[in-house]
């Protein structure tokens, strides 16, 4: 069984999960840390990262924003949400070109720190297999723990299955649920800066009304948008 097949069976099989971890990384186990900013680079860059996708229409607006403005962006996929398949046709070409990166935000969006290592891996593998099946992408090593719920147990359990980059953020637009557009714009001004990882959500349409303001902020600060793969590889 190759690695891809093994990972494919992992989420659905409790037997596979009880096997000794074939892919643990002893060299890094226990030393990985959550990541909050981009590594230093010669150009000013920002990672605009968009989580969840509870609103299919919001996901669509982000996809069009990226396409029409030649941006680069990372979606953290909460795979139980229907948005990803509803928008697959428009999303896939941008994923294939690398303009949009798909990363792992679990299958059901639990607070991972409260789960057993086996269930942490099951949640990550649920989204992993979804992304691989529908977009032919291996989302590793980037994941974001829902609610930023992370501890040593989460980091080690994720690393055992190849998720070695736990991504938090340096600034947030506060838009997981509905807030005023003016507040999102205010948070965007402080969140978008050279080296920042900005947390946004595709959960409502308020954020989309702030897109022109955010584009202005990016331009006025001479920032380049990058995916996590662009920045870390
Ligand atoms: Zn989330």
PDB file of C-alpha atoms and ligand atoms in Angstrom:
ATOM      1  CA  UNK A   1       0.000   0.000   0.000  1.00  0.00           C
ATOM      2  CA  UNK A   2       1.513   3.330  -0.947  1.00  0.00           C
ATOM      3  CA  UNK A   3       1.291   6.451   1.177  1.00  0.00           C
ATOM      4  CA  UNK A   4      -1.650   7.917  -0.720  1.00  0.00           C
ATOM      5  CA  UNK A   5      -3.653   4.681  -0.369  1.00  0.00           C
ATOM      6  CA  UNK A   6      -2.786   4.440   3.280  1.00  0.00           C
ATOM      7  CA  UNK A   7      -3.958   7.970   3.956  1.00  0.00           C
ATOM      8  CA  UNK A   8      -7.060   7.257   1.940  1.00  0.00           C
ATOM      9  CA  UNK A   9      -8.017   4.407   4.218  1.00  0.00           C
ATOM     10  CA  UNK A  10      -7.019   6.149   7.408  1.00  0.00           C
ATOM     11  CA  UNK A  11     -10.117   8.256   7.836  1.00  0.00           C
ATOM     12  CA  UNK A  12     -12.580   5.466   7.239  1.00  0.00           C
ATOM     13  CA  UNK A  13     -10.837   2.672   9.085  1.00  0.00           C
ATOM     14  CA  UNK A  14     -10.417   2.500  12.834  1.00  0.00           C
ATOM     15  CA  UNK A  15      -8.114  -0.475  12.304  1.00  0.00           C
ATOM     16  CA  UNK A  16      -5.675   1.618  10.314  1.00  0.00           C
ATOM     17  CA  UNK A  17      -5.765   4.294  12.976  1.00  0.00           C
ATOM     18  CA  UNK A  18      -4.743   1.851  15.671  1.00  0.00           C
ATOM     19  CA  UNK A  19      -1.652   0.764  13.748  1.00  0.00           C
ATOM     20  CA  UNK A  20       1.648   2.259  14.791  1.00  0.00           C
ATOM     21  CA  UNK A  21       2.137   5.505  12.946  1.00  0.00           C
ATOM     22  CA  UNK A  22       4.034   4.735   9.766  1.00  0.00           C
ATOM     23  CA  UNK A  23       4.700   8.353   8.978  1.00  0.00           C
ATOM     24  CA  UNK A  24       5.633   9.918  12.258  1.00  0.00           C
ATOM     25  CA  UNK A  25       8.507  12.337  11.977  1.00  0.00           C
ATOM     26  CA  UNK A  26      10.737  11.724  14.995  1.00  0.00           C
ATOM     27  CA  UNK A  27      13.151  14.469  13.936  1.00  0.00           C
ATOM     28  CA  UNK A  28      10.479  17.137  14.362  1.00  0.00           C
ATOM     29  CA  UNK A  29       7.994  15.541  16.777  1.00  0.00           C
ATOM     30  CA  UNK A  30       7.609  17.645  19.894  1.00  0.00           C
ATOM     31  CA  UNK A  31       9.370  20.652  18.390  1.00  0.00           C
ATOM     32  CA  UNK A  32       6.861  21.989  15.865  1.00  0.00           C
ATOM     33  CA  UNK A  33       5.194  25.267  16.738  1.00  0.00           C
ATOM     34  CA  UNK A  34       2.063  26.992  15.523  1.00  0.00           C
ATOM     35  CA  UNK A  35       2.858  29.514  12.779  1.00  0.00           C
ATOM     36  CA  UNK A  36       1.489  33.076  12.946  1.00  0.00           C
ATOM     37  CA  UNK A  37       3.491  35.064  10.379  1.00  0.00           C
ATOM     38  CA  UNK A  38       5.206  34.554   7.031  1.00  0.00           C
ATOM     39  CA  UNK A  39       8.958  34.008   6.797  1.00  0.00           C
ATOM     40  CA  UNK A  40      11.006  37.090   5.842  1.00  0.00           C
ATOM     41  CA  UNK A  41      11.118  37.852   2.126  1.00  0.00           C
ATOM     42  CA  UNK A  42      12.531  40.520  -0.186  1.00  0.00           C
ATOM     43  CA  UNK A  43       9.131  41.587  -1.456  1.00  0.00           C
ATOM     44  CA  UNK A  44       6.381  42.796   0.842  1.00  0.00           C
ATOM     45  CA  UNK A  45       3.866  40.007   1.038  1.00  0.00           C
ATOM     46  CA  UNK A  46       0.681  39.057   2.811  1.00  0.00           C
ATOM     47  CA  UNK A  47      -1.203  35.748   3.004  1.00  0.00           C
ATOM     48  CA  UNK A  48      -4.951  36.364   2.782  1.00  0.00           C
ATOM     49  CA  UNK A  49      -6.457  33.171   4.218  1.00  0.00           C
ATOM     50  CA  UNK A  50     -10.174  32.472   4.124  1.00  0.00           C
ATOM     51  CA  UNK A  51     -11.796  29.858   6.344  1.00  0.00           C
ATOM     52  CA  UNK A  52     -14.959  27.756   6.610  1.00  0.00           C
ATOM     53  CA  UNK A  53     -17.244  28.493   3.650  1.00  0.00           C
ATOM     54  CA  UNK A  54     -20.602  28.327   5.400  1.00  0.00           C
ATOM     55  CA  UNK A  55     -21.937  30.670   2.656  1.00  0.00           C
ATOM     56  CA  UNK A  56     -21.693  29.337  -0.919  1.00  0.00           C
ATOM     57  CA  UNK A  57     -22.307  32.838  -2.283  1.00  0.00           C
ATOM     58  CA  UNK A  58     -19.461  34.242  -0.197  1.00  0.00           C
ATOM     59  CA  UNK A  59     -17.109  31.530  -1.506  1.00  0.00           C
ATOM     60  CA  UNK A  60     -18.151  32.455  -5.039  1.00  0.00           C
ATOM     61  CA  UNK A  61     -17.407  36.162  -4.426  1.00  0.00           C
ATOM     62  CA  UNK A  62     -13.927  35.319  -3.144  1.00  0.00           C
ATOM     63  CA  UNK A  63     -13.220  33.135  -6.182  1.00  0.00           C
ATOM     64  CA  UNK A  64     -14.271  35.965  -8.521  1.00  0.00           C
ATOM     65  CA  UNK A  65     -12.287  38.511  -6.550  1.00  0.00           C
ATOM     66  CA  UNK A  66      -9.139  36.411  -6.968  1.00  0.00           C
ATOM     67  CA  UNK A  67      -9.790  35.786 -10.631  1.00  0.00           C
ATOM     68  CA  UNK A  68     -10.641  39.385 -11.551  1.00  0.00           C
ATOM     69  CA  UNK A  69      -7.804  41.013  -9.598  1.00  0.00           C
ATOM     70  CA  UNK A  70      -5.030  38.513 -10.180  1.00  0.00           C
ATOM     71  CA  UNK A  71      -4.694  37.829  -6.443  1.00  0.00           C
ATOM     72  CA  UNK A  72      -3.373  34.781  -4.648  1.00  0.00           C
ATOM     73  CA  UNK A  73      -5.300  33.357  -1.707  1.00  0.00           C
ATOM     74  CA  UNK A  74      -5.579  30.296   0.532  1.00  0.00           C
ATOM     75  CA  UNK A  75      -8.871  28.661   1.457  1.00  0.00           C
ATOM     76  CA  UNK A  76      -8.980  26.603   4.653  1.00  0.00           C
ATOM     77  CA  UNK A  77     -11.590  24.020   3.773  1.00  0.00           C
ATOM     78  CA  UNK A  78     -14.262  22.985   6.276  1.00  0.00           C
ATOM     79  CA  UNK A  79     -15.216  20.054   4.133  1.00  0.00           C
ATOM     80  CA  UNK A  80     -18.704  19.287   5.496  1.00  0.00           C
ATOM     81  CA  UNK A  81     -19.852  22.614   4.002  1.00  0.00           C
ATOM     82  CA  UNK A  82     -21.551  22.327   0.616  1.00  0.00           C
ATOM     83  CA  UNK A  83     -19.915  25.513  -0.692  1.00  0.00           C
ATOM     84  CA  UNK A  84     -16.831  23.777  -2.023  1.00  0.00           C
ATOM     85  CA  UNK A  85     -18.632  21.453  -4.409  1.00  0.00           C
ATOM     86  CA  UNK A  86     -21.221  24.083  -5.323  1.00  0.00           C
ATOM     87  CA  UNK A  87     -18.376  26.315  -6.519  1.00  0.00           C
ATOM     88  CA  UNK A  88     -16.122  23.558  -7.820  1.00  0.00           C
ATOM     89  CA  UNK A  89     -16.393  24.513 -11.481  1.00  0.00           C
ATOM     90  CA  UNK A  90     -15.092  28.053 -10.913  1.00  0.00           C
ATOM     91  CA  UNK A  91     -12.677  27.047  -8.180  1.00  0.00           C
ATOM     92  CA  UNK A  92     -10.878  24.156  -9.866  1.00  0.00           C
ATOM     93  CA  UNK A  93      -9.009  26.098 -12.598  1.00  0.00           C
ATOM     94  CA  UNK A  94      -7.629  28.528  -9.996  1.00  0.00           C
ATOM     95  CA  UNK A  95      -6.568  25.631  -7.783  1.00  0.00           C
ATOM     96  CA  UNK A  96      -4.859  24.004 -10.741  1.00  0.00           C
ATOM     97  CA  UNK A  97      -2.998  27.198 -11.633  1.00  0.00           C
ATOM     98  CA  UNK A  98      -1.876  27.632  -8.002  1.00  0.00           C
ATOM     99  CA  UNK A  99      -3.608  31.003  -7.641  1.00  0.00           C
ATOM    100  CA  UNK A 100      -5.803  29.497  -4.931  1.00  0.00           C
ATOM    101  CA  UNK A 101      -4.372  27.032  -2.437  1.00  0.00           C
ATOM    102  CA  UNK A 102      -6.625  24.590  -0.608  1.00  0.00           C
ATOM    103  CA  UNK A 103      -5.606  23.784   2.952  1.00  0.00           C
ATOM    104  CA  UNK A 104      -7.173  21.693   5.705  1.00  0.00           C
ATOM    105  CA  UNK A 105      -9.665  23.115   8.238  1.00  0.00           C
ATOM    106  CA  UNK A 106     -11.082  19.703   9.281  1.00  0.00           C
ATOM    107  CA  UNK A 107     -14.249  17.871   8.232  1.00  0.00           C
ATOM    108  CA  UNK A 108     -16.626  19.054  10.977  1.00  0.00           C
ATOM    109  CA  UNK A 109     -14.917  22.057  12.579  1.00  0.00           C
ATOM    110  CA  UNK A 110     -14.472  20.801  16.169  1.00  0.00           C
ATOM    111  CA  UNK A 111     -12.154  22.324  18.769  1.00  0.00           C
ATOM    112  CA  UNK A 112      -9.278  19.898  18.229  1.00  0.00           C
ATOM    113  CA  UNK A 113      -7.613  20.383  21.618  1.00  0.00           C
ATOM    114  CA  UNK A 114     -10.569  18.602  23.228  1.00  0.00           C
ATOM    115  CA  UNK A 115     -10.299  15.480  21.044  1.00  0.00           C
ATOM    116  CA  UNK A 116      -8.222  12.316  21.333  1.00  0.00           C
ATOM    117  CA  UNK A 117      -5.240  12.011  18.968  1.00  0.00           C
ATOM    118  CA  UNK A 118      -7.175   9.429  16.950  1.00  0.00           C
ATOM    119  CA  UNK A 119     -10.141  11.758  16.508  1.00  0.00           C
ATOM    120  CA  UNK A 120      -7.888  14.712  15.696  1.00  0.00           C
ATOM    121  CA  UNK A 121      -6.415  12.627  12.872  1.00  0.00           C
ATOM    122  CA  UNK A 122      -9.848  11.474  11.754  1.00  0.00           C
ATOM    123  CA  UNK A 123     -11.085  15.078  11.478  1.00  0.00           C
ATOM    124  CA  UNK A 124      -8.041  16.142   9.473  1.00  0.00           C
ATOM    125  CA  UNK A 125      -8.228  13.075   7.244  1.00  0.00           C
ATOM    126  CA  UNK A 126     -11.893  13.746   6.524  1.00  0.00           C
ATOM    127  CA  UNK A 127     -11.053  17.100   4.928  1.00  0.00           C
ATOM    128  CA  UNK A 128      -7.825  15.705   3.456  1.00  0.00           C
ATOM    129  CA  UNK A 129      -9.659  12.972   1.567  1.00  0.00           C
ATOM    130  CA  UNK A 130     -12.383  15.386   0.425  1.00  0.00           C
ATOM    131  CA  UNK A 131      -9.829  17.792  -1.061  1.00  0.00           C
ATOM    132  CA  UNK A 132      -7.916  14.973  -2.709  1.00  0.00           C
ATOM    133  CA  UNK A 133     -11.019  13.349  -4.145  1.00  0.00           C
ATOM    134  CA  UNK A 134     -12.607  16.479  -5.588  1.00  0.00           C
ATOM    135  CA  UNK A 135      -9.649  18.721  -6.395  1.00  0.00           C
ATOM    136  CA  UNK A 136      -6.824  16.197  -6.803  1.00  0.00           C
ATOM    137  CA  UNK A 137      -4.705  18.137  -4.322  1.00  0.00           C
ATOM    138  CA  UNK A 138      -2.669  16.866  -1.389  1.00  0.00           C
ATOM    139  CA  UNK A 139      -3.410  19.610   1.160  1.00  0.00           C
ATOM    140  CA  UNK A 140      -0.526  18.693   3.459  1.00  0.00           C
ATOM    141  CA  UNK A 141       1.271  20.064   5.352  1.00  0.00           C
ATOM    142  CA  UNK A 142      -0.970  23.109   5.985  1.00  0.00           C
ATOM    143  CA  UNK A 143      -3.905  22.999   8.397  1.00  0.00           C
ATOM    144  CA  UNK A 144      -5.702  25.453  10.618  1.00  0.00           C
ATOM    145  CA  UNK A 145      -7.275  24.262  13.865  1.00  0.00           C
ATOM    146  CA  UNK A 146     -10.865  25.573  14.157  1.00  0.00           C
ATOM    147  CA  UNK A 147     -11.144  28.395  16.746  1.00  0.00           C
ATOM    148  CA  UNK A 148      -7.331  28.337  16.941  1.00  0.00           C
ATOM    149  CA  UNK A 149      -7.790  25.436  19.369  1.00  0.00           C
ATOM    150  CA  UNK A 150      -4.316  23.918  19.463  1.00  0.00           C
ATOM    151  CA  UNK A 151      -1.929  22.323  21.928  1.00  0.00           C
ATOM    152  CA  UNK A 152       0.996  19.923  21.893  1.00  0.00           C
ATOM    153  CA  UNK A 153      -1.345  16.922  21.491  1.00  0.00           C
ATOM    154  CA  UNK A 154      -2.937  18.449  18.362  1.00  0.00           C
ATOM    155  CA  UNK A 155       0.410  19.429  16.837  1.00  0.00           C
ATOM    156  CA  UNK A 156       1.872  15.945  17.373  1.00  0.00           C
ATOM    157  CA  UNK A 157      -1.219  14.016  16.210  1.00  0.00           C
ATOM    158  CA  UNK A 158      -1.406  16.134  13.042  1.00  0.00           C
ATOM    159  CA  UNK A 159       2.324  15.767  12.366  1.00  0.00           C
ATOM    160  CA  UNK A 160       2.001  11.975  12.503  1.00  0.00           C
ATOM    161  CA  UNK A 161      -0.179  12.083   9.391  1.00  0.00           C
ATOM    162  CA  UNK A 162       1.921  14.643   7.558  1.00  0.00           C
ATOM    163  CA  UNK A 163       0.239  17.852   8.734  1.00  0.00           C
ATOM    164  CA  UNK A 164       3.345  19.586   9.989  1.00  0.00           C
ATOM    165  CA  UNK A 165       2.389  23.243   9.438  1.00  0.00           C
ATOM    166  CA  UNK A 166      -0.201  24.384  12.024  1.00  0.00           C
ATOM    167  CA  UNK A 167      -1.297  27.759  10.724  1.00  0.00           C
ATOM    168  CA  UNK A 168      -2.690  30.394  13.041  1.00  0.00           C
ATOM    169  CA  UNK A 169      -2.759  34.084  12.062  1.00  0.00           C
ATOM    170  CA  UNK A 170      -1.321  37.511  12.888  1.00  0.00           C
ATOM    171  CA  UNK A 171      -4.457  39.511  12.173  1.00  0.00           C
ATOM    172  CA  UNK A 172      -8.164  38.794  11.852  1.00  0.00           C
ATOM    173  CA  UNK A 173     -11.026  40.535  10.072  1.00  0.00           C
ATOM    174  CA  UNK A 174     -13.381  39.336  12.828  1.00  0.00           C
ATOM    175  CA  UNK A 175     -15.885  38.187  10.232  1.00  0.00           C
ATOM    176  CA  UNK A 176     -16.587  34.588  11.310  1.00  0.00           C
ATOM    177  CA  UNK A 177     -20.084  35.804  12.091  1.00  0.00           C
ATOM    178  CA  UNK A 178     -21.782  39.012  10.997  1.00  0.00           C
ATOM    179  CA  UNK A 179     -20.130  42.256  12.029  1.00  0.00           C
ATOM    180  CA  UNK A 180     -20.391  45.747  10.549  1.00  0.00           C
ATOM    181  CA  UNK A 181     -18.523  46.392   7.312  1.00  0.00           C
ATOM    182  CA  UNK A 182     -16.864  49.471   8.842  1.00  0.00           C
ATOM    183  CA  UNK A 183     -15.407  47.298  11.592  1.00  0.00           C
ATOM    184  CA  UNK A 184     -14.070  44.768   9.051  1.00  0.00           C
ATOM    185  CA  UNK A 185     -12.428  47.631   7.135  1.00  0.00           C
ATOM    186  CA  UNK A 186     -10.868  48.937  10.330  1.00  0.00           C
ATOM    187  CA  UNK A 187      -9.497  45.488  11.194  1.00  0.00           C
ATOM    188  CA  UNK A 188      -8.209  45.077   7.624  1.00  0.00           C
ATOM    189  CA  UNK A 189      -6.147  48.271   7.935  1.00  0.00           C
ATOM    190  CA  UNK A 190      -4.261  46.884  10.924  1.00  0.00           C
ATOM    191  CA  UNK A 191      -4.173  43.243   9.739  1.00  0.00           C
ATOM    192  CA  UNK A 192      -2.712  43.586   6.242  1.00  0.00           C
ATOM    193  CA  UNK A 193       1.029  44.306   6.548  1.00  0.00           C
ATOM    194  CA  UNK A 194       4.291  42.856   5.268  1.00  0.00           C
ATOM    195  CA  UNK A 195       4.620  39.294   6.614  1.00  0.00           C
ATOM    196  CA  UNK A 196       1.101  39.029   7.958  1.00  0.00           C
ATOM    197  CA  UNK A 197      -1.214  36.046   7.788  1.00  0.00           C
ATOM    198  CA  UNK A 198      -4.736  37.458   7.699  1.00  0.00           C
ATOM    199  CA  UNK A 199      -7.683  35.401   8.892  1.00  0.00           C
ATOM    200  CA  UNK A 200     -10.947  35.966   7.020  1.00  0.00           C
ATOM    201  CA  UNK A 201     -14.121  33.896   6.559  1.00  0.00           C
ATOM    202  CA  UNK A 202     -16.433  33.008   3.686  1.00  0.00           C
ATOM    203  CA  UNK A 203     -19.441  32.885   5.984  1.00  0.00           C
ATOM    204  CA  UNK A 204     -21.494  35.948   5.069  1.00  0.00           C
ATOM    205  CA  UNK A 205     -21.704  38.627   2.418  1.00  0.00           C
ATOM    206  CA  UNK A 206     -20.611  41.560   4.572  1.00  0.00           C
ATOM    207  CA  UNK A 207     -16.933  40.834   3.892  1.00  0.00           C
ATOM    208  CA  UNK A 208     -17.555  41.051   0.150  1.00  0.00           C
ATOM    209  CA  UNK A 209     -18.752  44.652   0.516  1.00  0.00           C
ATOM    210  CA  UNK A 210     -15.325  45.485   1.978  1.00  0.00           C
ATOM    211  CA  UNK A 211     -13.335  43.911  -0.897  1.00  0.00           C
ATOM    212  CA  UNK A 212     -12.708  47.258  -2.667  1.00  0.00           C
ATOM    213  CA  UNK A 213     -11.394  48.776   0.574  1.00  0.00           C
ATOM    214  CA  UNK A 214      -9.132  45.767   1.167  1.00  0.00           C
ATOM    215  CA  UNK A 215      -7.759  45.990  -2.376  1.00  0.00           C
ATOM    216  CA  UNK A 216      -6.967  49.661  -1.730  1.00  0.00           C
ATOM    217  CA  UNK A 217      -5.160  48.760   1.498  1.00  0.00           C
ATOM    218  CA  UNK A 218      -3.106  46.096  -0.297  1.00  0.00           C
ATOM    219  CA  UNK A 219      -2.168  48.546  -3.076  1.00  0.00           C
ATOM    220  CA  UNK A 220      -1.408  51.466  -0.786  1.00  0.00           C
ATOM    221  CA  UNK A 221       0.929  49.310   1.327  1.00  0.00           C
ATOM    222  CA  UNK A 222       2.568  47.845  -1.838  1.00  0.00           C
ATOM    223  CA  UNK A 223       1.794  44.317  -0.693  1.00  0.00           C
ATOM    224  CA  UNK A 224       1.798  41.233  -2.855  1.00  0.00           C
ATOM    225  CA  UNK A 225      -0.739  38.543  -2.000  1.00  0.00           C
ATOM    226  CA  UNK A 226       0.745  35.058  -1.683  1.00  0.00           C
ATOM    227  CA  UNK A 227      -0.511  31.586  -0.902  1.00  0.00           C
ATOM    228  CA  UNK A 228       1.120  29.704   1.959  1.00  0.00           C
ATOM    229  CA  UNK A 229       2.888  27.495  -0.580  1.00  0.00           C
ATOM    230  CA  UNK A 230       4.319  30.627  -2.242  1.00  0.00           C
ATOM    231  CA  UNK A 231       5.603  31.936   1.064  1.00  0.00           C
ATOM    232  CA  UNK A 232       6.909  28.797   2.748  1.00  0.00           C
ATOM    233  CA  UNK A 233       8.278  26.734  -0.154  1.00  0.00           C
TER     234      UNK A 233
HETATM  235 ZN1  LIG B   1     -13.245  27.956  11.058  1.00  0.00          ZN
END
